Amino acid sequence: MCGKLKISHLIFADDLLLFAKGDLYSIQKLYQCVKDFSDTTGLEANLDKCSIYFGGVDDAIKTEIKDFLGFSEGAIPFRYLGVPLICKRLTHVDCNPLLDSISNQFQKWSRHSNLSYAGKIQVIKSVILGIQNFWTSNFILPVKVVKKIDEVCRQFLWEKSENSSKTPLVSWDKVCCGRSQGGLGVYSAAIWNLATAMRSMWYIHVNKEILWVKWIHGNYLKQNDVWNVKTKRGDSWMWKQLLKCRDKALHEVGGIDNLKKLLNDCYKNLKIKLSAVYTAFSPAIKVPWFSTVWGNLNYPRHSFVLWLAVLNRDVWLGIINWLRTDWQTCYWNLLMNWYITRQRGKGFKTRVKRLVLAAAVYRIWEERNRRCFQQKCRNPDQLVMIIKTDIFTICLNSNITAEQEEWLVSL
């Protein structure tokens, strides 16, 4: 199927795949070319790292070719840069290295017993972006694998084992929403899988000079449009999965024109921004308390616990009197409404007030855990002093003016 494009070789980083007819004469000619190149440049291939792969070749001819080259016979599919080079159906077994890699990373970090929820979120984000993204750039992962990735991430965040009945504090769907949509900005494996598939679809639509896109047009599309083409008997499993994802995306956005506009908006400087595609397929309703919870002065662990509190997963008992604020309340809904409506600016005092809320909720949550699990307690004055220390530590180590520092110290 590569005849029309006259593909004779493929180069991957510092490796080379050469294609030839399965007869001794063709192999001898190909080998002579490599030898001439070596004699001219002084560069030699490492024969111990070379392999030969056969398809539809008689055993007798195989033996002649292997005796001539001295290469070991490789088996298909083989792994390259950690992923299997496979043209058939990608199975759960094929993806075991991916799942094992993610699980091993989480197990390594699980040994750190003092890792906060905020720290776990950062670990999840780095693992998913570093490992899963590499695989989804090459494959459309099976649904079973995608669900397993989300399950492993969820268990790591909430410390839930397969044999545990502990209920997660927040649903995973909510966690996977963006911060401005009320979540934690963790990428859902399922939506990321769809986003990477749509990126491939868009490149097939616009970048017709890329070799693999040319191959797609020559063998699958021909004179058809990528947005309307149907699968045919004999099409590869990967192509069928790609069109299946296309149909799912079309259903979600409401048609071809909407999907093309969505992807075009994410296409800048001849590249498509994958995170923008992901966001486009994620819930888009913004929450009003985003800046209150995720203020740029807040400690991440403070913001996480405040996020739990905003989602009605904790109880907040206010301590803002030391800020000399005339308006005070002990009712959570009224307090959050005050922050949302009256503390939305970017001024230093407003940002400090948002910081106080996050720090106070975190320390109260921490005190609750001390009392429940360690039978230790601190009085309110001690907690206020700890919260003040948090505020001073963050602000005085930030780039603030002398006037701002004077106001802070006067509190």
Coordinates of C-alpha atoms in Angstrom, one line a residue:
M1 CA 0.0 0.0 0.0
C2 CA 3.1 2.3 -0.1
G3 CA 3.7 1.8 -3.9
K4 CA 2.1 5.1 -5.0
L5 CA 4.2 7.1 -2.6
K6 CA 7.3 5.1 -3.4
I7 CA 8.2 4.7 0.3
S8 CA 11.5 2.9 0.5
H9 CA 12.5 3.8 4.1
L10 CA 11.4 5.5 7.3
I11 CA 13.6 7.3 9.7
F12 CA 12.8 7.5 13.4
A13 CA 15.2 9.6 15.4
D14 CA 18.5 7.8 14.9
D15 CA 17.0 4.5 13.7
L16 CA 16.2 3.5 10.1
L17 CA 13.7 1.1 8.6
L18 CA 14.4 -0.2 5.1
F19 CA 11.8 -1.9 2.9
A20 CA 12.5 -4.4 0.1
K21 CA 11.0 -7.3 -1.8
G22 CA 11.4 -10.6 0.0
D23 CA 14.1 -12.2 -2.2
L24 CA 17.8 -12.5 -1.8
Y25 CA 18.7 -10.4 -4.9
S26 CA 16.8 -7.3 -3.5
I27 CA 18.4 -7.7 -0.1
Q28 CA 21.9 -8.0 -1.6
K29 CA 21.3 -4.7 -3.6
L30 CA 20.0 -2.9 -0.5
Y31 CA 22.8 -4.2 1.6
Q32 CA 25.4 -3.0 -1.0
C33 CA 23.9 0.5 -0.8
V34 CA 24.4 0.6 3.0
K35 CA 27.9 -0.7 2.6
D36 CA 28.8 2.0 0.0
F37 CA 27.4 4.6 2.4
S38 CA 29.5 3.2 5.2
D39 CA 32.7 3.1 3.1
T40 CA 32.2 6.7 2.0
T41 CA 31.3 8.3 5.4
G42 CA 33.1 6.0 7.8
L43 CA 29.8 5.4 9.6
E44 CA 29.0 1.8 10.4
A45 CA 25.8 0.2 11.6
N46 CA 25.9 -1.8 14.8
L47 CA 25.0 -5.3 13.5
D48 CA 24.1 -6.5 17.0
K49 CA 21.3 -4.0 17.1
C50 CA 20.0 -4.8 13.6
S51 CA 17.0 -7.0 12.9
I52 CA 15.1 -8.3 9.9
Y53 CA 11.3 -8.7 9.7
F54 CA 9.6 -11.0 7.2
G55 CA 6.1 -11.0 5.8
G56 CA 4.9 -13.8 3.4
V57 CA 8.4 -15.2 2.7
D58 CA 9.2 -18.9 2.4
D59 CA 11.3 -20.5 5.1
A60 CA 14.0 -21.5 2.6
I61 CA 14.4 -17.9 1.4
K62 CA 14.3 -16.6 5.0
T63 CA 17.3 -18.8 5.8
E64 CA 19.3 -17.6 2.8
I65 CA 18.6 -14.0 3.6
K66 CA 19.5 -14.4 7.3
D67 CA 22.7 -16.3 6.4
F68 CA 23.7 -13.5 4.1
L69 CA 23.0 -10.6 6.5
G70 CA 23.8 -12.2 9.8
F71 CA 20.9 -10.3 11.4
S72 CA 18.6 -11.7 14.0
E73 CA 15.0 -12.2 13.0
G74 CA 12.6 -9.8 14.8
A75 CA 9.0 -10.3 15.6
I76 CA 6.1 -8.0 14.8
P77 CA 4.8 -5.9 16.6
F78 CA 8.0 -4.6 18.1
R79 CA 8.4 -1.7 20.6
Y80 CA 9.9 1.6 19.6
L81 CA 10.5 4.4 22.2
G82 CA 8.2 2.5 24.6
V83 CA 5.2 2.1 22.3
P84 CA 4.3 -0.9 20.1
L85 CA 4.5 -0.4 16.3
I86 CA 1.3 -2.2 15.5
C87 CA -1.1 -2.0 12.6
K88 CA -3.8 -4.3 13.9
R89 CA -6.3 -3.8 16.7
L90 CA -4.7 -2.3 19.8
T91 CA -5.7 -4.5 22.7
H92 CA -5.6 -4.0 26.5
V93 CA -2.6 -6.3 26.6
D94 CA -0.7 -4.1 24.2
C95 CA -1.4 -1.1 26.5
N96 CA -0.1 -2.9 29.6
P97 CA 3.3 -1.1 29.4
L98 CA 1.4 2.2 29.6
L99 CA -0.8 1.2 32.5
D100 CA 2.3 -0.3 34.3
S101 CA 4.3 2.9 33.8
I102 CA 1.5 5.1 35.2
S103 CA 0.9 2.7 38.2
N104 CA 4.7 2.5 38.9
Q105 CA 4.9 6.3 39.1
F106 CA 2.0 6.5 41.5
Q107 CA 3.4 3.8 43.7
K108 CA 6.7 5.6 43.9
W109 CA 5.0 8.8 45.0
S110 CA 2.6 6.9 47.4
R111 CA 5.6 6.2 49.6
H112 CA 5.7 9.9 50.5
S113 CA 3.1 9.8 53.3
N114 CA 3.2 13.5 53.8
L115 CA 2.1 14.3 50.2
S116 CA -0.8 16.7 50.2
Y117 CA -3.8 16.6 47.9
A118 CA -2.4 19.5 46.0
G119 CA 0.9 17.6 45.6
K120 CA -1.0 14.6 44.3
I121 CA -2.8 16.7 41.7
Q122 CA 0.6 17.9 40.4
V123 CA 1.9 14.3 40.3
I124 CA -1.2 13.2 38.3
K125 CA -0.9 16.1 35.9
S126 CA 2.8 15.4 35.2
V127 CA 2.3 11.7 34.8
I128 CA -0.7 12.0 32.5
L129 CA 0.8 14.7 30.3
G130 CA 4.2 12.9 30.2
I131 CA 3.2 9.3 29.7
Q132 CA -0.4 9.2 28.4
N133 CA 0.1 12.1 25.9
F134 CA 3.0 10.2 24.3
W135 CA 0.8 7.2 23.7
T136 CA -2.2 9.1 22.5
S137 CA 0.0 11.0 20.0
N138 CA 0.4 7.6 18.3
F139 CA -2.8 5.6 19.1
I140 CA -6.4 5.9 19.9
L141 CA -6.6 4.1 23.2
P142 CA -9.3 1.4 23.8
V143 CA -12.2 2.5 26.0
K144 CA -11.2 -0.1 28.6
V145 CA -7.7 1.3 28.9
V146 CA -9.0 4.9 29.1
K147 CA -11.3 4.0 32.0
K148 CA -8.5 2.2 33.8
I149 CA -6.2 5.3 33.5
D150 CA -9.0 7.4 35.1
E151 CA -9.5 4.8 37.8
V152 CA -5.8 4.6 38.7
C153 CA -5.6 8.4 38.9
R154 CA -8.8 8.6 41.1
Q155 CA -7.5 6.0 43.5
F156 CA -4.1 7.8 43.8
L157 CA -5.8 11.1 44.6
W158 CA -8.3 9.8 47.2
E159 CA -6.1 7.0 48.5
K160 CA -8.7 4.4 47.6
S161 CA -7.4 0.9 47.0
E162 CA -9.3 -1.8 45.0
N163 CA -10.3 -3.5 48.3
S164 CA -11.3 -0.2 50.0
S165 CA -14.9 1.1 50.3
K166 CA -13.7 4.7 50.9
T167 CA -15.9 7.1 48.9
P168 CA -14.1 9.8 47.0
L169 CA -14.8 13.3 48.3
V170 CA -15.6 14.7 44.8
S171 CA -16.6 12.8 41.7
W172 CA -13.9 12.3 39.1
D173 CA -15.9 14.1 36.4
K174 CA -15.9 17.2 38.6
V175 CA -12.2 16.8 39.3
C176 CA -11.5 16.7 35.5
C177 CA -13.2 20.0 34.9
G178 CA -11.0 23.1 34.5
R179 CA -10.4 25.3 37.5
S180 CA -12.6 28.0 36.1
Q181 CA -15.4 25.4 35.7
G182 CA -15.2 24.3 39.3
G183 CA -12.7 21.4 38.9
L184 CA -9.0 20.8 39.5
G185 CA -7.8 20.9 35.9
V186 CA -6.9 17.3 35.7
Y187 CA -7.1 15.9 32.2
S188 CA -9.7 13.2 31.7
A189 CA -8.2 10.3 29.8
A190 CA -11.4 9.8 27.8
I191 CA -11.7 13.5 26.7
W192 CA -7.9 13.7 26.0
N193 CA -8.2 10.6 23.9
L194 CA -11.0 12.3 21.9
A195 CA -9.0 15.5 21.6
T196 CA -5.9 13.8 20.2
A197 CA -8.1 12.0 17.6
M198 CA -9.6 15.3 16.5
R199 CA -6.1 16.8 16.2
S200 CA -5.3 14.0 13.8
M201 CA -8.5 14.6 11.9
W202 CA -7.7 18.3 11.5
Y203 CA -4.2 17.6 10.2
I204 CA -5.6 15.2 7.6
H205 CA -7.9 18.0 6.6
V206 CA -5.3 20.8 6.3
N207 CA -1.8 19.4 6.1
K208 CA -1.9 17.3 2.9
E209 CA 1.9 17.4 2.4
I210 CA 2.8 15.3 5.5
L211 CA 3.8 11.8 4.5
W212 CA 1.3 10.0 6.7
V213 CA -1.5 12.3 5.6
K214 CA -0.6 11.7 2.0
W215 CA -0.8 8.0 2.7
I216 CA -4.3 8.4 4.3
H217 CA -5.5 10.4 1.3
G218 CA -4.1 7.9 -1.2
N219 CA -5.5 4.8 0.5
Y220 CA -8.6 5.8 2.5
L221 CA -9.9 9.1 1.2
K222 CA -8.9 9.3 -2.4
Q223 CA -11.6 11.8 -3.6
N224 CA -13.7 11.7 -0.5
D225 CA -13.8 14.3 2.4
V226 CA -12.5 13.3 5.8
W227 CA -15.6 14.6 7.5
N228 CA -18.0 12.4 5.4
V229 CA -16.0 9.3 4.4
K230 CA -17.4 6.0 5.7
T231 CA -15.4 3.0 6.8
K232 CA -15.1 0.1 4.4
R233 CA -14.4 -3.6 4.8
G234 CA -10.6 -4.1 4.9
D235 CA -9.9 -0.7 6.6
S236 CA -7.5 -0.8 9.5
W237 CA -8.7 -0.9 13.0
M238 CA -7.0 2.4 13.8
W239 CA -8.7 4.2 10.9
K240 CA -12.1 2.8 12.0
Q241 CA -11.4 4.1 15.5
L242 CA -10.5 7.5 14.2
L243 CA -13.7 7.8 12.3
K244 CA -15.6 6.5 15.3
C245 CA -14.2 9.4 17.3
R246 CA -15.1 11.8 14.5
D247 CA -18.7 10.7 14.7
K248 CA -18.7 11.1 18.4
A249 CA -17.3 14.6 18.2
L250 CA -19.8 15.5 15.5
H251 CA -22.7 14.3 17.7
E252 CA -21.3 16.4 20.7
V253 CA -20.9 19.7 18.8
G254 CA -23.8 19.4 16.5
G255 CA -22.5 18.8 13.0
I256 CA -19.5 19.2 10.6
D257 CA -19.5 23.0 10.4
N258 CA -19.5 23.3 14.1
L259 CA -16.6 20.8 14.5
K260 CA -14.5 22.4 11.8
K261 CA -15.0 25.8 13.4
L262 CA -14.1 24.5 16.8
L263 CA -10.9 22.9 15.5
N264 CA -10.0 25.9 13.4
D265 CA -10.2 28.1 16.5
C266 CA -7.6 25.9 18.1
Y267 CA -5.3 26.0 15.0
K268 CA -2.6 28.7 15.3
N269 CA 0.8 29.0 13.4
L270 CA 0.2 25.7 11.5
K271 CA -0.2 23.8 14.8
I272 CA -3.3 22.8 16.7
K273 CA -3.3 23.5 20.5
L274 CA -4.3 20.2 22.0
S275 CA -5.2 21.7 25.4
A276 CA -7.6 24.1 23.6
V277 CA -9.3 21.2 21.8
Y278 CA -9.6 19.4 25.2
T279 CA -11.2 22.5 26.8
A280 CA -13.6 22.8 23.9
F281 CA -14.9 19.3 24.6
S282 CA -15.1 19.9 28.4
P283 CA -17.9 21.6 30.3
A284 CA -17.7 25.3 29.7
I285 CA -19.9 26.8 32.5
K286 CA -17.6 29.0 34.7
V287 CA -18.0 29.2 38.4
P288 CA -18.1 32.7 40.1
W289 CA -15.7 31.7 42.9
F290 CA -12.8 30.7 40.7
S291 CA -10.5 33.7 41.6
T292 CA -11.4 33.4 45.3
V293 CA -10.3 29.8 45.6
W294 CA -7.3 29.9 43.2
G295 CA -5.8 33.3 44.1
N296 CA -2.2 33.5 43.0
L297 CA -1.0 34.1 46.5
N298 CA -2.7 31.1 48.0
Y299 CA -0.8 28.0 49.0
P300 CA -1.9 25.1 46.7
R301 CA -2.8 22.9 49.6
H302 CA -4.9 25.8 51.1
S303 CA -6.7 26.3 47.8
F304 CA -7.4 22.6 47.5
V305 CA -9.2 22.4 50.9
L306 CA -11.0 25.6 50.2
W307 CA -12.1 24.1 46.9
L308 CA -13.5 21.1 48.9
A309 CA -15.3 23.6 51.2
V310 CA -16.9 25.5 48.3
L311 CA -18.2 22.2 47.0
N312 CA -19.9 21.7 50.4
R313 CA -17.5 19.0 51.5
D314 CA -16.4 20.7 54.7
V315 CA -17.6 23.3 57.2
W316 CA -16.1 26.8 57.5
L317 CA -16.1 28.8 60.7
G318 CA -14.9 32.3 59.9
I319 CA -12.0 34.1 61.4
I320 CA -11.7 37.4 59.5
N321 CA -12.1 39.9 62.3
W322 CA -8.3 40.5 62.6
L323 CA -8.5 42.0 59.0
R324 CA -10.6 44.8 60.6
T325 CA -13.4 44.0 58.2
D326 CA -16.7 45.6 59.3
W327 CA -18.8 42.9 57.6
Q328 CA -18.7 39.5 59.1
T329 CA -20.8 36.3 59.0
C330 CA -20.7 32.7 60.2
Y331 CA -22.9 31.5 57.4
W332 CA -21.0 29.8 54.6
N333 CA -23.3 30.8 51.7
L334 CA -23.4 34.4 52.8
L335 CA -19.6 34.4 53.2
M336 CA -19.0 33.0 49.8
N337 CA -21.4 35.4 48.2
W338 CA -19.5 38.3 49.9
Y339 CA -16.3 37.1 48.5
I340 CA -17.7 36.5 45.0
T341 CA -19.4 39.9 44.8
R342 CA -17.3 42.2 47.0
Q343 CA -13.8 40.7 46.7
R344 CA -13.3 40.3 43.0
G345 CA -10.6 42.9 42.4
K346 CA -6.9 42.6 41.8
G347 CA -5.8 45.0 44.5
F348 CA -3.3 43.8 47.2
K349 CA -5.8 44.0 50.1
T350 CA -8.4 42.1 48.2
R351 CA -6.0 39.4 47.2
V352 CA -4.9 39.1 50.9
K353 CA -8.5 38.7 52.0
R354 CA -8.9 35.8 49.5
L355 CA -5.6 34.4 50.8
V356 CA -7.0 34.5 54.4
L357 CA -10.0 32.5 53.4
A358 CA -8.0 29.8 51.8
A359 CA -5.5 29.6 54.7
A360 CA -8.2 29.6 57.3
V361 CA -10.2 26.8 55.8
Y362 CA -7.1 24.7 55.3
R363 CA -5.9 25.2 58.9
I364 CA -9.4 24.4 60.3
W365 CA -9.5 21.3 58.2
E366 CA -6.1 20.4 59.4
E367 CA -7.2 20.9 63.0
R368 CA -10.2 18.8 62.5
N369 CA -8.0 15.9 61.4
R370 CA -5.6 16.4 64.3
R371 CA -8.5 16.1 66.7
C372 CA -10.1 13.1 65.0
F373 CA -7.0 11.0 64.3
Q374 CA -4.3 12.2 66.7
Q375 CA -6.4 13.2 69.7
K376 CA -4.6 16.6 69.7
C377 CA -6.1 20.0 69.7
R378 CA -5.1 23.7 69.6
N379 CA -7.2 26.6 70.9
P380 CA -8.6 29.3 68.6
D381 CA -5.9 31.8 69.4
Q382 CA -3.2 29.3 68.4
L383 CA -5.0 28.7 65.1
V384 CA -5.3 32.4 64.4
M385 CA -1.6 32.8 65.0
I386 CA -0.8 29.9 62.6
I387 CA -3.0 31.4 59.9
K388 CA -1.4 34.9 60.4
T389 CA 2.0 33.2 60.1
D390 CA 0.9 31.7 56.8
I391 CA -0.2 35.0 55.5
F392 CA 2.9 36.9 56.6
T393 CA 5.2 34.1 55.2
I394 CA 3.5 34.2 51.7
C395 CA 3.2 38.0 51.4
L396 CA 6.5 39.1 52.9
N397 CA 8.3 36.7 50.6
S398 CA 6.4 38.1 47.6
N399 CA 7.2 41.3 45.6
I400 CA 5.1 43.8 47.6
T401 CA 5.6 47.5 48.1
A402 CA 6.6 49.2 51.3
E403 CA 3.1 50.6 51.7
Q404 CA 1.6 47.2 51.3
E405 CA 4.0 45.7 53.8
E406 CA 3.2 48.5 56.3
W407 CA -0.5 47.8 56.1
L408 CA 0.1 44.0 56.5
V409 CA 2.3 44.4 59.6
S410 CA -0.3 46.8 61.2
L411 CA -3.0 44.1 61.3

